[in-house]
XYZ file of C-alpha atoms in Angstrom:
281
model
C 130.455 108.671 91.838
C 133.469 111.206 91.769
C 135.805 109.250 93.715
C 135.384 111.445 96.341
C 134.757 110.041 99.987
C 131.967 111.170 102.356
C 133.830 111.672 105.229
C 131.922 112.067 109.274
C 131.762 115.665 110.816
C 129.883 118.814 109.076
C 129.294 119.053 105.560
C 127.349 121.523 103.730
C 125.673 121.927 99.900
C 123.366 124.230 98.664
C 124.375 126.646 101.084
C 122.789 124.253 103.867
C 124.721 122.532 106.468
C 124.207 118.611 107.337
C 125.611 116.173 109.835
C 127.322 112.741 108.602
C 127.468 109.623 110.701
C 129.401 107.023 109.289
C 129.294 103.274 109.927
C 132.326 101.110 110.752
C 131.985 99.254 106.957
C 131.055 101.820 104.178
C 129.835 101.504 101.274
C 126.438 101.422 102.878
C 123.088 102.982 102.038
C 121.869 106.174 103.596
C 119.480 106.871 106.466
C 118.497 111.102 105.842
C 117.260 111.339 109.442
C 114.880 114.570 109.654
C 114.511 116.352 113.073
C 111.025 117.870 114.462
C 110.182 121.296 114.577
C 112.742 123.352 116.569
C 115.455 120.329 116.294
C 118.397 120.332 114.216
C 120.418 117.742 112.116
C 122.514 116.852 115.674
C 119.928 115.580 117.178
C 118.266 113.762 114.465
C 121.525 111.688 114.080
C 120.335 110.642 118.055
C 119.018 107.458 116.392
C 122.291 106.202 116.500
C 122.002 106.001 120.119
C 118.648 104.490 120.356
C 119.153 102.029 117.346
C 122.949 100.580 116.809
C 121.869 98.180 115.006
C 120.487 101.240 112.136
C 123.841 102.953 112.681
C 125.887 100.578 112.275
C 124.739 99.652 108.399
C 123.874 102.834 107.470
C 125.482 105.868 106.981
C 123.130 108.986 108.852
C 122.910 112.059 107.607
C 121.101 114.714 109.796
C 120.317 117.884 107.785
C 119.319 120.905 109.827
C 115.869 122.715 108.891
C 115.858 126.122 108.007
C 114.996 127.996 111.050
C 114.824 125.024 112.495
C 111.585 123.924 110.753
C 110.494 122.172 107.527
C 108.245 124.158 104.923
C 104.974 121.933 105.269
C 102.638 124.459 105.527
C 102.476 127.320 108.039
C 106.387 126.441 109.446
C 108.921 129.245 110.008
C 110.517 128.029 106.640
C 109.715 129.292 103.560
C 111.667 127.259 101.830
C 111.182 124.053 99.101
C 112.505 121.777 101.328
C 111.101 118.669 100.103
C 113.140 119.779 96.911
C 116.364 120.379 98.689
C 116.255 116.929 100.578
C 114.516 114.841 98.388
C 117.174 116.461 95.091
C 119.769 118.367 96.013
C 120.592 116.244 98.618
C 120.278 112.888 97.804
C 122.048 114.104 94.081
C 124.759 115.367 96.071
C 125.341 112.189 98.640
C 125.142 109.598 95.556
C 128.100 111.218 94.401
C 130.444 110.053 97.077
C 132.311 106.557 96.239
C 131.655 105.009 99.750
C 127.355 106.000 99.461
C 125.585 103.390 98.340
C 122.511 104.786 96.302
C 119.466 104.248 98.111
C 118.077 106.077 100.419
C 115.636 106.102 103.708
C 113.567 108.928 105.220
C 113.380 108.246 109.015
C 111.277 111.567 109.883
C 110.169 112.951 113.316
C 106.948 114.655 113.757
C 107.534 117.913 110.843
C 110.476 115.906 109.866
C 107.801 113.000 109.065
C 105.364 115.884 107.444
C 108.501 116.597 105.140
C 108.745 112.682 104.537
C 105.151 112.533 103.891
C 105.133 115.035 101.603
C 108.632 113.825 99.726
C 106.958 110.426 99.389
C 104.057 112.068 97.516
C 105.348 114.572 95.493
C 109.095 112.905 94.636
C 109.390 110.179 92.228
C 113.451 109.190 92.335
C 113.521 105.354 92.981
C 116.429 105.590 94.921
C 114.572 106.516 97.766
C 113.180 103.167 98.991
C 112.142 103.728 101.940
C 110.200 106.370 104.408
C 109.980 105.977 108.115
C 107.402 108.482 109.530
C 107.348 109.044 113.674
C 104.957 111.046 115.164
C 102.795 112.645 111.711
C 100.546 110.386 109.504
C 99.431 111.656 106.346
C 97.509 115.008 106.757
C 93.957 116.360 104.937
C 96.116 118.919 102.612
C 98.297 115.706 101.224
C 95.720 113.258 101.223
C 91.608 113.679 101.067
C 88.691 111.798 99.623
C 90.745 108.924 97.980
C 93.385 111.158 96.389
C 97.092 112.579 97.287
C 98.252 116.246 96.420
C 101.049 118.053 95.840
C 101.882 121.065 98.168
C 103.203 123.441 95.656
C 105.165 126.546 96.158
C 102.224 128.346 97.905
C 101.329 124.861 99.989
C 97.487 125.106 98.324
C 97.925 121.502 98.086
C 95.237 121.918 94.657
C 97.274 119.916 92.060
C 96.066 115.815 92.895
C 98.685 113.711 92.058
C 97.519 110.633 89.842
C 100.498 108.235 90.709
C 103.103 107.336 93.658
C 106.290 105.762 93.296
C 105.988 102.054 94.952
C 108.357 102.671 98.224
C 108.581 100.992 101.906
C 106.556 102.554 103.849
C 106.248 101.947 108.462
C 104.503 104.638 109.821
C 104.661 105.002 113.563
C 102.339 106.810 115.913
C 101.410 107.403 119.816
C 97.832 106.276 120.518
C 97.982 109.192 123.211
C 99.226 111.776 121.219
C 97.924 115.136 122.125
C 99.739 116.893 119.625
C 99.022 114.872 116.092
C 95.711 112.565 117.045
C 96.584 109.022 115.896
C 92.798 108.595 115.282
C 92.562 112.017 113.064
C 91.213 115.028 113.046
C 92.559 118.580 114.288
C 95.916 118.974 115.694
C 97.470 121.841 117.541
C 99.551 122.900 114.219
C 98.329 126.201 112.995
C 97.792 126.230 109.324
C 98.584 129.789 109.020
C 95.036 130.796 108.222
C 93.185 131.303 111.847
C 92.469 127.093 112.068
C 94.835 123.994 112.731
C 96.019 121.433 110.241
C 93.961 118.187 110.344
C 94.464 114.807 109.780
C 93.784 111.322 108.563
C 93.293 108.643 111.141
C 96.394 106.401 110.849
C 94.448 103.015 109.404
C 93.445 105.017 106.668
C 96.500 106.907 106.229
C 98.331 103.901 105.958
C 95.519 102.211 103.309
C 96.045 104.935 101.136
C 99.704 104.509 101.102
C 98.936 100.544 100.151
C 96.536 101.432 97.978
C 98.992 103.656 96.065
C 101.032 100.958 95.566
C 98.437 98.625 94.194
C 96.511 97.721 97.192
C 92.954 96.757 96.211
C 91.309 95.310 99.355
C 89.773 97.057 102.074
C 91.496 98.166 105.821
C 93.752 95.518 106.939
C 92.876 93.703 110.117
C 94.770 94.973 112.872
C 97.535 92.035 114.466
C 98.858 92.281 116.423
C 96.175 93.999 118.082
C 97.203 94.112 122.225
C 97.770 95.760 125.628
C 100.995 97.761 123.572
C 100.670 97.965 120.212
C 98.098 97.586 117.042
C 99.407 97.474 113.894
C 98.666 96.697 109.990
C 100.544 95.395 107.306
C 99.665 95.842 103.240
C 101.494 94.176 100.153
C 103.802 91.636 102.328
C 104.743 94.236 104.647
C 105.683 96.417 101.730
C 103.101 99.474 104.202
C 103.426 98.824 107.877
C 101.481 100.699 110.311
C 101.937 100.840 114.197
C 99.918 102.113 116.966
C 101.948 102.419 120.323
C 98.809 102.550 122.517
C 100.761 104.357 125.210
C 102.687 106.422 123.301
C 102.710 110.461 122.865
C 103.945 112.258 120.271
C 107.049 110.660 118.933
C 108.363 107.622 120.006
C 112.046 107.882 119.714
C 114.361 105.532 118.305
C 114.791 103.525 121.344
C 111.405 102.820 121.873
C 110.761 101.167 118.129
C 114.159 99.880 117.831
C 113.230 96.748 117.410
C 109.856 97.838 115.038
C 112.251 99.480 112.591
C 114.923 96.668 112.650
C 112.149 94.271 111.752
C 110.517 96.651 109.331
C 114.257 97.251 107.512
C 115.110 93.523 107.968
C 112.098 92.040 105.899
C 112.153 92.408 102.126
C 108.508 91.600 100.342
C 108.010 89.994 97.171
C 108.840 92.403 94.102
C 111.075 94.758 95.904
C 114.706 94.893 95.748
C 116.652 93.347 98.685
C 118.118 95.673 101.445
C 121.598 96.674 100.762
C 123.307 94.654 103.152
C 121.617 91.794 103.202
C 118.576 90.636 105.692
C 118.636 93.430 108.381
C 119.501 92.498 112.258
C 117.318 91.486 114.656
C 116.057 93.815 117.791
């Protein structure tokens, strides 16, 4: 820490601009909050509207894309933006005296892509946890048993052997016409005539657990009813649900009380949330 204080309003670093939400009691941990394509950092800090309960321990930080996008694979930026979040930014935010040091990803649809891919190819342990809405793990970062890093051309050639253990709830619409829950082609061009696929979001969430030393097969599905399916790995340590009416992103509001649960629940061999047990919905 410098001293320094992270203060609310606009801030900027690296030549990039970011939003900063403060809670009423800091220090608190950080929630990096990372908008969809076409969004900006404003309106990824919306989740304090649809979960107080998240707001109100955490400090939010909503970074704006360049050209409104995140550099995934065929997105208007060009830029290493899994670098400048997952580094710069966190380096940057950790040195402010009222920032506690650990860090969430709470992405939205390419701001879940970018949270996907920081979870793969990042290794600092003071990002604990990732919170992915509306984009499961895709066929460039994960295929036939094995996750890759992007690179700067976003080949996605180089495997990568070993993932830092992290919390992991991954959230997706069983209607979603734009990313399928169940896999396979979306509607995002991969810059080379085709789409980008995907995984089907059991498996994408099994190869998260298995990452983090998971060794049985797909988890049974429970609950499993008339709103929502979902699996758990490692104590809850991987949590995947299936809205069964949802679209494409849920929102905030909508899993409130998923996520509160999800941050509120510490398994075994995992450090403790910041503040303590997390509320209730």
């Amino acid at each position: 820490s410098t001293g320094a204080t992270l203060t609310a309003g606009t801030h900027s670093v690296g030549g990039r601009s970011f939003i900063v939400h403060l809670p009423p009691i800091t220090p608190a941990p950080v929630v990096i909050s990372l908008h969809g394509n076409g969004g900006d950092g404003q309106s990824a800090t919306d989740i304090k509207d649809g979960n107080p309960e998240l707001a109100a321990t955490h400090i939010l930080i909503g970074p704006d894309g360049p050209e409104n996008s995140w550099n995934i694979k065929a997105e208007a930026s060009k830029l290493d933006d899994a670098l400048y979040i997952g580094t710069t930014l966190v380096n940057h935010l950790a040195t402010f005296s009222n920032v506690v040091p650990t860090f969430g990803l709470y992405g939205f649809s390419n701001g879940a892509a970018l949270s996907n891919r920081i979870l793969i190819e990042n290794d600092d342990p003071r990002i604990a946890w990732a919170i992915t809405d509306g984009s499961q793990l895709n066929t460039l970062q994960f295929r036939a048993g094995a996750f890759y890093v992007g690179g700067s051309d976003n080949a996605y050639t180089t495997p990568k052997a070993a993932l830092t253990p992290r919390r992991v709830l991954q959230i997706t619409g069983a209607r979603d016409d734009t990313i399928p829950a169940t896999g396979g082609p979306s509607v995002i061009p991969d810059g080379l005539g085709g789409v980008v696929n995907f995984v089907d979001w059991q498996v994408s969430a099994n190869a998260y657990a298995r990452a983090f030393g998971y060794t049985g097969g797909q988890a049974s599905l429970s609950p499993n009813d008339a709103n929502t399916a979902q699996a758990s790995y490692l104590n809850g340590q991987v949590v995947a649900v299936n809205f069964k009416s949802g679209g494409h992103v849920l929102g905030a509001a909508k899993t409130r009380a998923t996520v509160n649960a999800f941050l509120g629940s510490t398994p075994a061999g995992l450090p403790p949330p910041p503040n303590g047990p997390g509320p209730g919905p």
